[in-house]
Every structure is written in structure tokens, then in C-alpha cells.
Short mmCIF file of the C-alpha atoms (twelve columns), coordinates in Angstrom:
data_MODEL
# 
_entry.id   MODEL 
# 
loop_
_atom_site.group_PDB 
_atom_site.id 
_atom_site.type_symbol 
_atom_site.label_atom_id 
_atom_site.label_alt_id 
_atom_site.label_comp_id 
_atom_site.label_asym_id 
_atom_site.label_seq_id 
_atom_site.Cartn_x 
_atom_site.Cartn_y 
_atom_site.Cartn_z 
_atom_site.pdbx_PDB_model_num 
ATOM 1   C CA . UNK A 1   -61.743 -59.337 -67.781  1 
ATOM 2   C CA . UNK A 2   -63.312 -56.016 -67.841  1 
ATOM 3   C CA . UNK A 3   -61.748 -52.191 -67.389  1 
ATOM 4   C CA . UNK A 4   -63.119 -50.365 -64.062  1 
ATOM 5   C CA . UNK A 5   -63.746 -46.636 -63.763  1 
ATOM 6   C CA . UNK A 6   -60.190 -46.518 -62.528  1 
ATOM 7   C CA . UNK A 7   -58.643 -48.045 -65.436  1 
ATOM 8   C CA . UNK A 8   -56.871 -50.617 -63.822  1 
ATOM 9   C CA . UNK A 9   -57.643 -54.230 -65.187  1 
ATOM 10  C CA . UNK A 10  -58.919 -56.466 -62.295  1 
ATOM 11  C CA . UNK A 11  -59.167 -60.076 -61.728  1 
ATOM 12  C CA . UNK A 12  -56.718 -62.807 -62.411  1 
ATOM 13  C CA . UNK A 13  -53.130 -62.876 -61.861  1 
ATOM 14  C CA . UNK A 14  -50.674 -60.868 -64.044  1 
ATOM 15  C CA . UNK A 15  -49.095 -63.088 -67.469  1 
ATOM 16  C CA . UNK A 16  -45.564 -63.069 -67.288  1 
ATOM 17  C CA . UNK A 17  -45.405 -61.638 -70.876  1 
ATOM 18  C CA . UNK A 18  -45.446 -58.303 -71.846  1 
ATOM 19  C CA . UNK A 19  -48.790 -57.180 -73.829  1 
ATOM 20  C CA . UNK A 20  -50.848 -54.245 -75.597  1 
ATOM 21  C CA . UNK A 21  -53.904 -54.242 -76.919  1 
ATOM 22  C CA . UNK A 22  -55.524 -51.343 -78.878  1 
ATOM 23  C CA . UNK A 23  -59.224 -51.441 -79.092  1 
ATOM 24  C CA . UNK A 24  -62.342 -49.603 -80.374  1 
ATOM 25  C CA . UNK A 25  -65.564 -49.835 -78.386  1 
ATOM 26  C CA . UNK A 26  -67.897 -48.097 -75.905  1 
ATOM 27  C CA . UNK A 27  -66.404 -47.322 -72.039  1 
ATOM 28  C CA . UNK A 28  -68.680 -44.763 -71.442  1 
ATOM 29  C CA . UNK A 29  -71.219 -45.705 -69.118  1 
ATOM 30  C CA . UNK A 30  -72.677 -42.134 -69.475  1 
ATOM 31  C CA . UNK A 31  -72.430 -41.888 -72.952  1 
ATOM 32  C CA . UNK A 32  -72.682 -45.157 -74.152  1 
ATOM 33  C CA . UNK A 33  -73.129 -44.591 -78.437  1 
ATOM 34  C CA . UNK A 34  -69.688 -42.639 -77.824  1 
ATOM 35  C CA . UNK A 35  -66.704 -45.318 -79.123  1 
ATOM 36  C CA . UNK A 36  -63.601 -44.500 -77.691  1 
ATOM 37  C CA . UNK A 37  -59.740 -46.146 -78.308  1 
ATOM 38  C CA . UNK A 38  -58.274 -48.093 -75.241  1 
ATOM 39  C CA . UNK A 39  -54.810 -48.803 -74.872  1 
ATOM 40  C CA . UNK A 40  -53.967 -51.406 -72.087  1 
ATOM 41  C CA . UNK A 41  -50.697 -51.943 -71.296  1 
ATOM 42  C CA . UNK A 42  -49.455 -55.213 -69.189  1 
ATOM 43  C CA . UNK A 43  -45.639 -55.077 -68.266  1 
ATOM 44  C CA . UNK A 44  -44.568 -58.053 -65.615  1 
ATOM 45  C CA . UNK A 45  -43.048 -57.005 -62.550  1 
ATOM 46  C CA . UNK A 46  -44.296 -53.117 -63.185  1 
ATOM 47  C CA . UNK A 47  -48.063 -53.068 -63.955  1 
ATOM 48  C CA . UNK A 48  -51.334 -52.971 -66.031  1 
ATOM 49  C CA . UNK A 49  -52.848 -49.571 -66.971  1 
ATOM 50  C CA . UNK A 50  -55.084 -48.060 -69.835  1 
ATOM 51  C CA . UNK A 51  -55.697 -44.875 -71.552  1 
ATOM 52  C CA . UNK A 52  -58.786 -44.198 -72.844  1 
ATOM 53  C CA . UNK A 53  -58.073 -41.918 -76.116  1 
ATOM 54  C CA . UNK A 54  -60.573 -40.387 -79.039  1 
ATOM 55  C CA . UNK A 55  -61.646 -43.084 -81.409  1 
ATOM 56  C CA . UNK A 56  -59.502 -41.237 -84.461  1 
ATOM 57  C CA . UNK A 57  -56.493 -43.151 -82.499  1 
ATOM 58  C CA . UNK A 58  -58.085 -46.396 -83.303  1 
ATOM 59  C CA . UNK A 59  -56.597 -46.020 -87.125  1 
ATOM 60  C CA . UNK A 60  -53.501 -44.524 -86.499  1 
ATOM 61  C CA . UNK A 61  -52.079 -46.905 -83.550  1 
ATOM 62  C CA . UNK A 62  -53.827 -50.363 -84.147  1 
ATOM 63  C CA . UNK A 63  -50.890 -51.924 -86.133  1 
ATOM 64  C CA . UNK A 64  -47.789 -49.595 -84.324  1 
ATOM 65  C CA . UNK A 65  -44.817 -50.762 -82.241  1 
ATOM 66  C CA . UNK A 66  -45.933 -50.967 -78.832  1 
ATOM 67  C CA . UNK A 67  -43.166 -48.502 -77.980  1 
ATOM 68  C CA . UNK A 68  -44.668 -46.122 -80.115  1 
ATOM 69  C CA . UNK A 69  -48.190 -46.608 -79.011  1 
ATOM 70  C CA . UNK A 70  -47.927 -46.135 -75.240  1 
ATOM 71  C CA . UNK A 71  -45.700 -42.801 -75.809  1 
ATOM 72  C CA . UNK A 72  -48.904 -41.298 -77.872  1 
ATOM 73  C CA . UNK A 73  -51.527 -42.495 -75.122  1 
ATOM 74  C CA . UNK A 74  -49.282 -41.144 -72.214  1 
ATOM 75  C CA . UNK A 75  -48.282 -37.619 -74.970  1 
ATOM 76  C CA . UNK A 76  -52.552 -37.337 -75.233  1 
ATOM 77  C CA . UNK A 77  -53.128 -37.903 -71.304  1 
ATOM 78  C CA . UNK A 78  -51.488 -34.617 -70.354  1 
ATOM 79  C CA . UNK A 79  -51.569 -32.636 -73.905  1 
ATOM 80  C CA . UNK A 80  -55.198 -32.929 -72.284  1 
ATOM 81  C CA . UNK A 81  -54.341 -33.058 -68.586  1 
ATOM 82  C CA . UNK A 82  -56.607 -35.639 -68.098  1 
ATOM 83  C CA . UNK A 83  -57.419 -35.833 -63.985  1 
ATOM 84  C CA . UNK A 84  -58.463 -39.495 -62.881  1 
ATOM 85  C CA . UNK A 85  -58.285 -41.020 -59.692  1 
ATOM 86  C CA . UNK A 86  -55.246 -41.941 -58.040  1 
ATOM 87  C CA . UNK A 87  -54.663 -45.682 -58.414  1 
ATOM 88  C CA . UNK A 88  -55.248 -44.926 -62.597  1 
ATOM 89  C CA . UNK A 89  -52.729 -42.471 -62.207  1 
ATOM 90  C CA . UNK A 90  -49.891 -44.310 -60.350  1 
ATOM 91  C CA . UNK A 91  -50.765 -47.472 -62.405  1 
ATOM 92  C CA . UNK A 92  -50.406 -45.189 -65.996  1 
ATOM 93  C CA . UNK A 93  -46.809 -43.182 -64.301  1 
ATOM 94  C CA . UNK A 94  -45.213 -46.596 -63.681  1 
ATOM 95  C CA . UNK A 95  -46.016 -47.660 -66.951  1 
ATOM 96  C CA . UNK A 96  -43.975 -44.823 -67.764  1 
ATOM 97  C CA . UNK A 97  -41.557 -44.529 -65.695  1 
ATOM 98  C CA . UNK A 98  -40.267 -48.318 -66.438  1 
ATOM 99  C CA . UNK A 99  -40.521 -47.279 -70.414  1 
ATOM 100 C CA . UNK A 100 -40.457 -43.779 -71.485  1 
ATOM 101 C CA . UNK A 101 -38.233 -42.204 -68.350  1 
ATOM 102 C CA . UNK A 102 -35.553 -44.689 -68.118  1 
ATOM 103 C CA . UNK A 103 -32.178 -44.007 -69.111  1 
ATOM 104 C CA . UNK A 104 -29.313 -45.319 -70.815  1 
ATOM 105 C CA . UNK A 105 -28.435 -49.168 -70.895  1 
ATOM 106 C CA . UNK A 106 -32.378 -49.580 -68.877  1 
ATOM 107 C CA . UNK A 107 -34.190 -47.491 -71.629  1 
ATOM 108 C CA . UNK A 108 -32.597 -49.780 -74.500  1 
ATOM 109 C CA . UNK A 109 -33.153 -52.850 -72.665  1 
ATOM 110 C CA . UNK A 110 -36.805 -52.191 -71.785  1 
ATOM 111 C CA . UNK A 111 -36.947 -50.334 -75.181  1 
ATOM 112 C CA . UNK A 112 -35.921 -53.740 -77.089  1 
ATOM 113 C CA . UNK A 113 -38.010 -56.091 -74.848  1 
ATOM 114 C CA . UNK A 114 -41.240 -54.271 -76.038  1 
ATOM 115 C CA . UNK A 115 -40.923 -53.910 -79.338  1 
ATOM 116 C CA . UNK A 116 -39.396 -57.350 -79.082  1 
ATOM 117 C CA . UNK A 117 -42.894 -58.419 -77.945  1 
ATOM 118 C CA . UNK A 118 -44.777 -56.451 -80.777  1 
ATOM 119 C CA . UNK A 119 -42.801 -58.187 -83.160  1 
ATOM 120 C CA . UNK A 120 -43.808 -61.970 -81.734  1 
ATOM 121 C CA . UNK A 121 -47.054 -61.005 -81.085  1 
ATOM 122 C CA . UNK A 122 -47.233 -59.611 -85.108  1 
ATOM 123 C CA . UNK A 123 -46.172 -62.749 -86.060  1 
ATOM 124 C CA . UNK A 124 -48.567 -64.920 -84.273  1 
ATOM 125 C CA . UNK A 125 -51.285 -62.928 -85.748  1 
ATOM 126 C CA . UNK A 126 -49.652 -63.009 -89.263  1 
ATOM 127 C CA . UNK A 127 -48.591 -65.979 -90.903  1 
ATOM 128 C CA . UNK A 128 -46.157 -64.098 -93.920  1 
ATOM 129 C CA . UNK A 129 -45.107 -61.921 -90.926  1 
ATOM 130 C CA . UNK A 130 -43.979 -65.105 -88.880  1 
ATOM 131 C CA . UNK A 131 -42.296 -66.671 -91.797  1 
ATOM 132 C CA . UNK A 132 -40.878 -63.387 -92.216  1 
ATOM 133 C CA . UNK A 133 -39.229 -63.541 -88.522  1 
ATOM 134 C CA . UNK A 134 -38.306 -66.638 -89.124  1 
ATOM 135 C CA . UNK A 135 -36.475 -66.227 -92.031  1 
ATOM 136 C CA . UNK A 136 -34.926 -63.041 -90.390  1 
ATOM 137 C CA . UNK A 137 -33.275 -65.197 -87.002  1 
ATOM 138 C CA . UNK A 138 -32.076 -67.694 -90.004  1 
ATOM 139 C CA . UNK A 139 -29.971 -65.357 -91.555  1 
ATOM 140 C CA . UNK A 140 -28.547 -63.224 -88.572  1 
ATOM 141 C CA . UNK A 141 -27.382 -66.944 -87.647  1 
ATOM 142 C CA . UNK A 142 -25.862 -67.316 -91.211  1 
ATOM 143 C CA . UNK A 143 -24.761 -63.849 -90.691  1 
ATOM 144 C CA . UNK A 144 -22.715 -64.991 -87.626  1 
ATOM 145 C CA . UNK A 145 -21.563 -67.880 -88.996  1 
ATOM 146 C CA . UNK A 146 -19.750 -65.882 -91.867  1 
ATOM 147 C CA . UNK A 147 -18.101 -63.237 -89.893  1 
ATOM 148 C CA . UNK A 148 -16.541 -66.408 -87.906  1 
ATOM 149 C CA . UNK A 149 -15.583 -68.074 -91.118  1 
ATOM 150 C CA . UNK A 150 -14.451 -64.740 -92.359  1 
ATOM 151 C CA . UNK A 151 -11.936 -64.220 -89.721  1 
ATOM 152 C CA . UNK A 152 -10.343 -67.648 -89.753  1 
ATOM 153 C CA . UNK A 153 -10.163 -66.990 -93.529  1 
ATOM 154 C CA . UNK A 154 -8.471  -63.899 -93.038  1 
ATOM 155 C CA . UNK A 155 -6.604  -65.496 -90.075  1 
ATOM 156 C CA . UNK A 156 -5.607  -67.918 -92.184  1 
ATOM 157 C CA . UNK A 157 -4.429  -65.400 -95.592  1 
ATOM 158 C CA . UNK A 158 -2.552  -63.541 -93.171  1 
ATOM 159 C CA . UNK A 159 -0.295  -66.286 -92.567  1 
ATOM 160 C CA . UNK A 160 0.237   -67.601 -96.213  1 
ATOM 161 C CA . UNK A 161 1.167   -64.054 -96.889  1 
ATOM 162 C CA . UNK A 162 3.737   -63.776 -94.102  1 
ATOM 163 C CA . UNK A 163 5.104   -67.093 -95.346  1 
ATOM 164 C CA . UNK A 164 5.518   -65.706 -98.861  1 
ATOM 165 C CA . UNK A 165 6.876   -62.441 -98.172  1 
ATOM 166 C CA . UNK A 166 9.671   -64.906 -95.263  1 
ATOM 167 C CA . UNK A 167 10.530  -66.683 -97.962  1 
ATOM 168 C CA . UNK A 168 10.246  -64.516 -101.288 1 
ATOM 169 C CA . UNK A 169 12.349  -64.423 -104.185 1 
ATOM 170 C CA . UNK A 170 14.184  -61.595 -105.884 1 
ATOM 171 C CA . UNK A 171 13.106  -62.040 -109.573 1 
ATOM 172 C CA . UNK A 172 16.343  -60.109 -110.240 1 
ATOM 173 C CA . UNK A 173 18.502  -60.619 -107.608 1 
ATOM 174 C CA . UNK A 174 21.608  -58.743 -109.875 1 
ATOM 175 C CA . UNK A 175 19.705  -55.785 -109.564 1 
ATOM 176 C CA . UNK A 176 19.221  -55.778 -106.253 1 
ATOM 177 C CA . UNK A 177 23.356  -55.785 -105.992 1 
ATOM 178 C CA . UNK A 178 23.608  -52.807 -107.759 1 
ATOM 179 C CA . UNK A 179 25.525  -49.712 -106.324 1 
ATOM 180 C CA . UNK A 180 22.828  -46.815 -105.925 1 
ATOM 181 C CA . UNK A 181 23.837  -45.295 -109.027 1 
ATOM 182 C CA . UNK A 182 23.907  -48.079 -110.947 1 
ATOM 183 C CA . UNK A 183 20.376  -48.622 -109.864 1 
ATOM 184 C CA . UNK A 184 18.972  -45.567 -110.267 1 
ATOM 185 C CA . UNK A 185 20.243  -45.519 -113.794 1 
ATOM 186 C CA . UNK A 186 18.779  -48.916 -114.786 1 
ATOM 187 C CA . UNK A 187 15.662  -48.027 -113.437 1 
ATOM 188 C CA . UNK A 188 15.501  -44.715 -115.738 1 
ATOM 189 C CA . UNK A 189 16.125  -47.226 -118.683 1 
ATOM 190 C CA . UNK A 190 13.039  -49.381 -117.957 1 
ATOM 191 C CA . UNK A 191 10.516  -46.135 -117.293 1 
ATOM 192 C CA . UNK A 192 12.389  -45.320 -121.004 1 
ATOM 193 C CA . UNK A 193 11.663  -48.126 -121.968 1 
ATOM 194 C CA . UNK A 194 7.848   -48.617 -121.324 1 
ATOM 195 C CA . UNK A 195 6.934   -45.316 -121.869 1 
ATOM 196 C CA . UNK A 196 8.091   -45.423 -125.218 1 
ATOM 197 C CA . UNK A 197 4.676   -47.003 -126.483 1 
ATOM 198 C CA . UNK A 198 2.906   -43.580 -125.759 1 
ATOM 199 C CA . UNK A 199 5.102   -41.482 -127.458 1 
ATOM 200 C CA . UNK A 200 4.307   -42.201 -130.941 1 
ATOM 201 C CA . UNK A 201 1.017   -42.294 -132.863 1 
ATOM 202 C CA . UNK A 202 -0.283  -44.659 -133.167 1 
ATOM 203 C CA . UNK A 203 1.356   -46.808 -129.823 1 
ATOM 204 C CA . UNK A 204 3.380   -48.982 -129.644 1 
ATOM 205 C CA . UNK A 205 3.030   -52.869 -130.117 1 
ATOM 206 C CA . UNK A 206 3.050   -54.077 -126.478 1 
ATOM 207 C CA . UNK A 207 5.772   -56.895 -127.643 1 
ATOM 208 C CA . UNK A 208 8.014   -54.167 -128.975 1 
ATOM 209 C CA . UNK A 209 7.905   -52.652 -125.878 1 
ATOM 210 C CA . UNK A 210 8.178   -55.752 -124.312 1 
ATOM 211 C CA . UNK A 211 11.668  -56.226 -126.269 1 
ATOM 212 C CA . UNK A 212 12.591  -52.646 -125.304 1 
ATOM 213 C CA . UNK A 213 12.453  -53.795 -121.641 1 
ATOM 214 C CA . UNK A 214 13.900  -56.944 -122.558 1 
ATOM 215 C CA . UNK A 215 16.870  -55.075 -124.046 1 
ATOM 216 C CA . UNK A 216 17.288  -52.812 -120.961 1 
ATOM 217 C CA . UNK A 217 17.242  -55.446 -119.033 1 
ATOM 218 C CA . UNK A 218 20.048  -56.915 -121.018 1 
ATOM 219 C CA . UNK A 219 22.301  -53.811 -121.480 1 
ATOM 220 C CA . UNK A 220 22.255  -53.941 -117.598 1 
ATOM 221 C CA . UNK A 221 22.602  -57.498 -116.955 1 
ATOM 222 C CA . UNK A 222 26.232  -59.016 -115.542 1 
ATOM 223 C CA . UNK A 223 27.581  -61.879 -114.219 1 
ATOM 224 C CA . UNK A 224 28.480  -61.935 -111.374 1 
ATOM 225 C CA . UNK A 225 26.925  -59.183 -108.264 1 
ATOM 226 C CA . UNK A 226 25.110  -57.440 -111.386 1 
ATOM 227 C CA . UNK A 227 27.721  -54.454 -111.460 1 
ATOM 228 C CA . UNK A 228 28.452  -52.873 -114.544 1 
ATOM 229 C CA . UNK A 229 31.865  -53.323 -113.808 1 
ATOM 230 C CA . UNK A 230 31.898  -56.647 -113.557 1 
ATOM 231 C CA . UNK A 231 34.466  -58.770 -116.230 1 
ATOM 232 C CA . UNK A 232 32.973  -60.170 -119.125 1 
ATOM 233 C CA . UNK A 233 33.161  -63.984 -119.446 1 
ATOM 234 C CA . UNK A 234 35.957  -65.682 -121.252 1 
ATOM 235 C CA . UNK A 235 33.089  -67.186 -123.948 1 
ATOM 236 C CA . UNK A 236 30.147  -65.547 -125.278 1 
ATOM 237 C CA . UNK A 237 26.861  -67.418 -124.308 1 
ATOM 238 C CA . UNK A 238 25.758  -67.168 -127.602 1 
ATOM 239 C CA . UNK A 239 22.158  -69.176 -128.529 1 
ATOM 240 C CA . UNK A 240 22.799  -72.839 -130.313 1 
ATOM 241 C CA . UNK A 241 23.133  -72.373 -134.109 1 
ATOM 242 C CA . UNK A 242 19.762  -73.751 -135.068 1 
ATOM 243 C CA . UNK A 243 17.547  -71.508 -132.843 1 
ATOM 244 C CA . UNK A 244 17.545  -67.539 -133.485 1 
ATOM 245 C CA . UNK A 245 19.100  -65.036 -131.454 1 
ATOM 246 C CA . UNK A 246 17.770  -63.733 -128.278 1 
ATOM 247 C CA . UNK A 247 18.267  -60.349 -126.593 1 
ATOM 248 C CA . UNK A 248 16.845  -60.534 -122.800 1 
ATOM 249 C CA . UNK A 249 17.570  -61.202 -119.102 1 
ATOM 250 C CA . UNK A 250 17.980  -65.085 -119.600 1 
ATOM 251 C CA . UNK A 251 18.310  -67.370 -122.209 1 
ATOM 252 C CA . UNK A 252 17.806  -71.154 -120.996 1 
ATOM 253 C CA . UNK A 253 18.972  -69.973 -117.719 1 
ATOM 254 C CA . UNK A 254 22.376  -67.780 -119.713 1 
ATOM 255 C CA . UNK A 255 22.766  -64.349 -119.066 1 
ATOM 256 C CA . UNK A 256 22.485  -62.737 -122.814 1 
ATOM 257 C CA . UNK A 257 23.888  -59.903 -123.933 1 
ATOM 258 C CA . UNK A 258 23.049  -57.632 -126.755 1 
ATOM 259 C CA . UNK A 259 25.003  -58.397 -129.962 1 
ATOM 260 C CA . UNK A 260 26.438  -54.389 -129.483 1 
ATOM 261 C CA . UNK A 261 27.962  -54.945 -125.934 1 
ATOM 262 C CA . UNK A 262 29.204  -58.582 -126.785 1 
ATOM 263 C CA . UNK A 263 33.098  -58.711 -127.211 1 
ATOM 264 C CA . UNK A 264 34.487  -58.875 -130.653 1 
ATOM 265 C CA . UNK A 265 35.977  -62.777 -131.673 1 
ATOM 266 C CA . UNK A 266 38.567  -62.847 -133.807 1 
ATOM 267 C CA . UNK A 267 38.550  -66.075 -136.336 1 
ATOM 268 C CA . UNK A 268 41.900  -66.568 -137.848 1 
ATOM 269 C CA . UNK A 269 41.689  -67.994 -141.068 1 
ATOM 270 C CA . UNK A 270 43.411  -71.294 -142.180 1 
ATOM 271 C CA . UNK A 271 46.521  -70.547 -144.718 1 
ATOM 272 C CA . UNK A 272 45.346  -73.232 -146.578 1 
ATOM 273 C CA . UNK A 273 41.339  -72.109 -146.939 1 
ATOM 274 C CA . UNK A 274 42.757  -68.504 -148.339 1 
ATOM 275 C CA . UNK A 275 41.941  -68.261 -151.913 1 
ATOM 276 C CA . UNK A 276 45.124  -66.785 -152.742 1 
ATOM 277 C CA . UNK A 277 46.758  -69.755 -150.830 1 
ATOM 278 C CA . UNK A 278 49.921  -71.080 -153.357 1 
ATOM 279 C CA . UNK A 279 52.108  -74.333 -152.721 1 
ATOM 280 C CA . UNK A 280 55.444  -72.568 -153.603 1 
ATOM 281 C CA . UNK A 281 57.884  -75.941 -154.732 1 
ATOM 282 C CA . UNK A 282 61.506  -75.899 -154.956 1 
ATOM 283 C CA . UNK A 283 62.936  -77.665 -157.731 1 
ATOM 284 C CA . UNK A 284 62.975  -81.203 -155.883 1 
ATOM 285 C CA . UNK A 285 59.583  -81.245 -155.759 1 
ATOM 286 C CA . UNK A 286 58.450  -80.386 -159.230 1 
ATOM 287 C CA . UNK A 287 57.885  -83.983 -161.512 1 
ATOM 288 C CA . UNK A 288 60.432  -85.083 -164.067 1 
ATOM 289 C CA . UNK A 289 60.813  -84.237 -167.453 1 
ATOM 290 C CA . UNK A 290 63.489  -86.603 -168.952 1 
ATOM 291 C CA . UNK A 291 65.884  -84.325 -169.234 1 
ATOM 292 C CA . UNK A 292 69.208  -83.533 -167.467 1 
ATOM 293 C CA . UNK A 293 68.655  -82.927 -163.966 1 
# 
């Protein structure tokens, strides 16, 4: 198939795919040592057309996006105003029109379907560019797959987190009782408490922070609603003999207190442990000696 003075490609009936070739080669009958660069152009439904350009285009649009390549042929036509008859013309202007004058949603979809073209046609031609491709639709599907997995994952998170936050539990529910000033106070004590590390060089071991907070905790710590008011039991939950004291919010599931807030038991002592215990006797009870009585 052969390229007439008009420029228009004759003979045969139009492929339904779109196509552009960029040549090098003689299409000067006049001048025929002269090489010149042809762009054809083939879009279905709209046309065939071809520019006829200086060879120095050869180079520079042989391996282009099609896109690309028919906006510098149709920028060189009238940079030169190139005059040609008027079938070439309307053939080259609807070329353009379809491509280079649409607008909008038209321009991206016509846009897209020609480079979309350059890119299958690239790969036919080039085997690492085909595997390429091929590798590239792979992971747009893998892609696709994730975001879908990704939302009934997050789908999914949202719900456990609702569940927890239903169905949480106060870690210390007697604080949560607290009067407002109560509150406010005991919170002072634990910012005390843990910022106590940095205040001495060098810090702080973290456990004797930890026992600061611990002891906070304690000095706050009730039965009861957690107020500060609250009575004091009638026994002190003091630790089993063999195991050593404790100062903290719970010991074995006990509230603890600190040995200086715990009341004061009084042991009253046996008469008879006393060491200045005597057995006072009257004279009935003393033994016999023999004599008069």
C-alpha cells in the first residue's frame, strides 16, 4: 500500500485498530536521493493521513508515544504552512480534530486509547517491553486486590475496636469515683511521682519510680467508692507472715496501704508473759514447815 501525491493511503479497507508508523525513505518523485520522515496516522472511524517531515525527525520521533508524534508532524505542517491539496488537508485536520482539539472527558479518552496503542504495539515489537506490560497489568490486579482486602481489614479493626472500647474496663475504677478534687490531687501525685526520675543526676532507677507510683497509688487507694473519706476497715490487710511487705494498688486482689496511713493495733500483753509478773501467795498457799501453824 503506497502514499499518493495527496497523502492519503489508498487501497484496502481501514483496520479497526489504531496505528502509526514513522518512516525514513524517498517520496519525492522530483527529487528522488532526498529521504524524507513520514508519519501515517490510521484512527478507525476518523481517518488515515500522513505528514511528510525533514529526515532529522526520523531520530527524534521513531520510538515516541504516538500522542506525541502526531502533535510534532501537525506543530511542523503549519510552523511551515505547508499548502497541499484539499483531500490531504481535510484527511490531516480530522486527524486532529479527533486528537489534539478535543476537550475534556473526549481528549482523555482518545488521549489514553492512543498511547494505549503505542504501548501494545511497543510490546509486540519488544519482547522485555511485553514482559514488562505484562508484569505491569499483574500488579495493578494485585494492586486492586489489596485495597479490597485492605478495607475489609480495616472494616473489620473498626469493629473489634468498637467492641473493646463497648465493653472496656476501668483499670482503676476507685479513681474514677473520685470527687473532682480528689482527682485532681491524685493525679498531681502520679506526675510527682514519675517525674521524679529526671530530677536528680544521675536518674532515677525506673523500679524506684515504679514504687513511687506504686506508693501514690496506695496513699490514694480506699475501699469502698475510692474517696478519701471513706472508713478504714475493721482489720488491716496486712501480707501473710512469710512473704514481705508490699506497698501498691493491690496485693492478691487486697487493697494495701502504706505502713504510715495504716491504723495503729494495740497488743495487750498477757499478765502472765510480763517479766516482772509475781504470784503474790497468802499464807495458805505457801508449803509447810513443821511448825505451829
Amino acid at each position: 500500500m503506497g502514499a499518493g501525491p495527496c497523502g492519503v493511503f489508498g487501497g484496502g479497507g481501514m483496520s479497526d485498530s489504531i496505528n502509526v508508523r514513522v518512516t525514513l525513505d524517498s517520496y519525492d518523485v522530483v527529487h528522488p536521493s532526498q529521504k524524507q520522515t513520514q508519519v501515517y496516522v490510521q484512527i478507525p472511524e476518523v481517518g488515515r493521513a500522513s505528514w511528510l517531515l525533514d529526515a532529522s525527525f526520523y531520530a527524534a520521533l521513531r520510538n515516541e508515544p504516538w500522542p506525541h508524534v502526531i502533535d510534532e508532524a501537525h506543530n511542523d505542517y503549519m510552523r511551515r504552512g505547508v499548502v497541499s491539496d484539499s483531500t490531504s488537508a481535510a484527511a490531516r485536520q480530522a486527524i486532529v480534530d479527533w486528537l489534539l482539539l478535543s476537550e475534556g472527558a473526549d481528549y482523555d479518552t482518545r488521549y489514553d486509547a492512543v498511547q494505549a496503542a503505542w504501548e501494545a504495539d511497543q510490546a509486540r515489537r519488544h519482547p522485555v517491553a511485553r514482559k514488562l506490560l505484562a508484569e505491569n497489568e499483574t500488579l495493578k490486579a494485585r494492586v486492586t486486590e489489596l485495597e479490597s482486602d485492605l478495607a475489609t481489614a480495616n472494616g473489620v479493626l473498626e469493629d473489634v475496636a468498637e467492641a473493646r472500647r463497648a465493653g472496656a474496663v476501668q483499670a482503676l475504677p476507685w479513681a474514677h469515683a473520685m470527687p473532682d478534687g480528689d482527682l485532681s490531687g491524685f493525679l498531681n501525685d502520679l506526675v510527682s511521682a514519675a517525674m521524679g526520675r529526671w530530677q536528680s543526676d544521675p536518674e532515677v532507677p525506673d523500679r524506684e519510680v515504679l514504687a513511687a507510683v506504686e506508693k501514690a497509688c496506695a496513699a490514694w487507694r480506699t475501699p469502698g467508692e475510692g474517696f478519701r473519706s471513706d472508713p478504714e476497715p475493721d482489720e488491716c490487710p496486712c501480707p501473710p507472715a512469710d512473704r514481705p511487705h508490699q506497698v501498691g494498688c493491690f496485693f492478691d486482689g487486697v487493697p494495701v496501704s502504706p505502713p504510715s496511713e495504716r491504723p495503729v493495733v494495740s497488743s495487750r500483753e498477757e499478765p502472765h508473759d510480763s517479766p516482772l509478773h509475781h504470784d503474790w501467795r497468802i499464807g495458805h498457799d505457801l508449803p509447810s514447815t513443821g511448825g505451829a501453824e
